Amino acid sequence: MKERAAASDIRVLILAGGMSYEHEISLKSGRRAADALQRQGMACDVRDLDGELLPALQEFPPDVVLPLVHGQPGEDGSLQAVLELIGLPIVGTGSTGARRAWNKITAKDLLRTAGIPTPDWTSMPRQAFSDFGARKLLDRIAAKMGLPLIVKPNSGGSGLGVHAVRKEDDFPSAMMGCFSYSDTALIETFVEGRDIAVGVVDIGEGPTALPPVEIAPLHGDYDYAARYNPGATRWTVPAALSEPVAARVAELALKTHRTLGLGDMSRVDLMVDDAGGIQVLEANVAPGTTETSLLPMAIDAAGLDFGEVLATMVRRAIARS
Ligand SMILES: Nc1ncnc2c1ncn2[C@@H]1O[C@H](COP(=O)(O)OP(=O)(O)O)[C@@H](O)[C@H]1O
Ligand SMILES: [Mg+2]
């Protein structure tokens, strides 16, 4: 029988920081995960991405890498592709799944094909606005899809560049705001409902949905400030959902995780309306693990220990390799 390595013999490298707008949040996620793994007895370093990373990984390879870089290149699959090239075990999703989830339009195409409900949408690259004339294009979209709409960067996170369009006059500025984060805008039908997030973890028995978390910003939208300022948002876990709706939410989160080919852990964002209708918005492969992040909250609510869950994923990633 293969001997199980003592925790102290396992060297984990957490990659956190990165070059996106979510740099600080990622660092916080990285430090929190490192503390939790160290309490499990594992040797753990946190390192940012830079030009020295590749030679350092080749010269002193850790046993396993936990990428917690939010945004690009941590969530778009490129960091995972580099780690795969070096042959290092990764905790989390590989490059293919990360690429699918990062591109919200690709993800929505896959979800719809799989029969998973997601709001109606159209996409528009920045270039199309100069090619066809912005005003004419926006008028057409508003006439075809109806208002309200939501405009968001095709690739992004933390609610950055996300704007609701309730009247046509709001449309141009929403598009401009979006294009400062991504060259392609995803324009979706606005869903009146509650924000629900479901963590999915795989600690040996296949992907499992954690208790759903309801997110209620106390003022305005669930934007960057609401996410990271203590006291700006009320989280309820488990979310107050009827039993059948909660079961369906869990089922759709798991189906989303599987359809996109995600691994170890993800967070699926959904909207639930008053009639219990559910729409999947997106999935995240590097969910935040800060003090106010939803995944650790959901792990706790499931009666699990965040450090033990991470340590199990670390061991499983090593065993997979
Ligand atoms: N179609 C929609 N209808 C209503 N609100 C939405 C819609 N899409 C996004 N939102 C709101 O914007 C937030 C961020 O959207 P999301 O697609 O999860 O992008 P990200 O979290 O990557 O910025 C959601 O949590 C929700 O509050
Ligand atoms: Mg989201």
PDB file of N, CA and C in Angstrom, residues 9 151 176 191 193 195 258 270 295:
ATOM      1  N   ASP A   9       5.480  17.048   5.118  1.00  0.00           N
ATOM      2  CA  ASP A   9       6.320  16.781   3.942  1.00  0.00           C
ATOM      3  C   ASP A   9       5.728  17.374   2.669  1.00  0.00           C
ATOM      4  N   VAL A 151     -25.431  44.988 -18.630  1.00  0.00           N
ATOM      5  CA  VAL A 151     -24.240  44.968 -19.488  1.00  0.00           C
ATOM      6  C   VAL A 151     -23.064  44.569 -18.619  1.00  0.00           C
ATOM      7  N   MET A 176     -19.667  51.919 -22.266  1.00  0.00           N
ATOM      8  CA  MET A 176     -18.328  52.485 -22.071  1.00  0.00           C
ATOM      9  C   MET A 176     -17.696  51.919 -20.797  1.00  0.00           C
ATOM     10  N   VAL A 191     -32.576  39.995 -14.787  1.00  0.00           N
ATOM     11  CA  VAL A 191     -33.403  39.070 -14.012  1.00  0.00           C
ATOM     12  C   VAL A 191     -33.738  39.737 -12.681  1.00  0.00           C
ATOM     13  N   GLY A 193     -34.518  39.315  -9.208  1.00  0.00           N
ATOM     14  CA  GLY A 193     -34.481  38.175  -8.302  1.00  0.00           C
ATOM     15  C   GLY A 193     -33.386  38.330  -7.272  1.00  0.00           C
ATOM     16  N   ASP A 195     -29.741  37.206  -5.556  1.00  0.00           N
ATOM     17  CA  ASP A 195     -28.412  36.677  -5.892  1.00  0.00           C
ATOM     18  C   ASP A 195     -28.109  35.476  -5.005  1.00  0.00           C
ATOM     19  N   ARG A 258     -20.015  20.520 -13.914  1.00  0.00           N
ATOM     20  CA  ARG A 258     -19.648  19.388 -14.774  1.00  0.00           C
ATOM     21  C   ARG A 258     -19.604  19.796 -16.242  1.00  0.00           C
ATOM     22  N   LEU A 270     -25.956  32.369  -9.354  1.00  0.00           N
ATOM     23  CA  LEU A 270     -27.291  32.201  -9.940  1.00  0.00           C
ATOM     24  C   LEU A 270     -28.208  33.314  -9.470  1.00  0.00           C
ATOM     25  N   LEU A 295     -17.275  31.098  -0.499  1.00  0.00           N
ATOM     26  CA  LEU A 295     -16.929  29.673  -0.444  1.00  0.00           C
ATOM     27  C   LEU A 295     -16.596  29.222   0.989  1.00  0.00           C
TER      28      LEU A 295
END
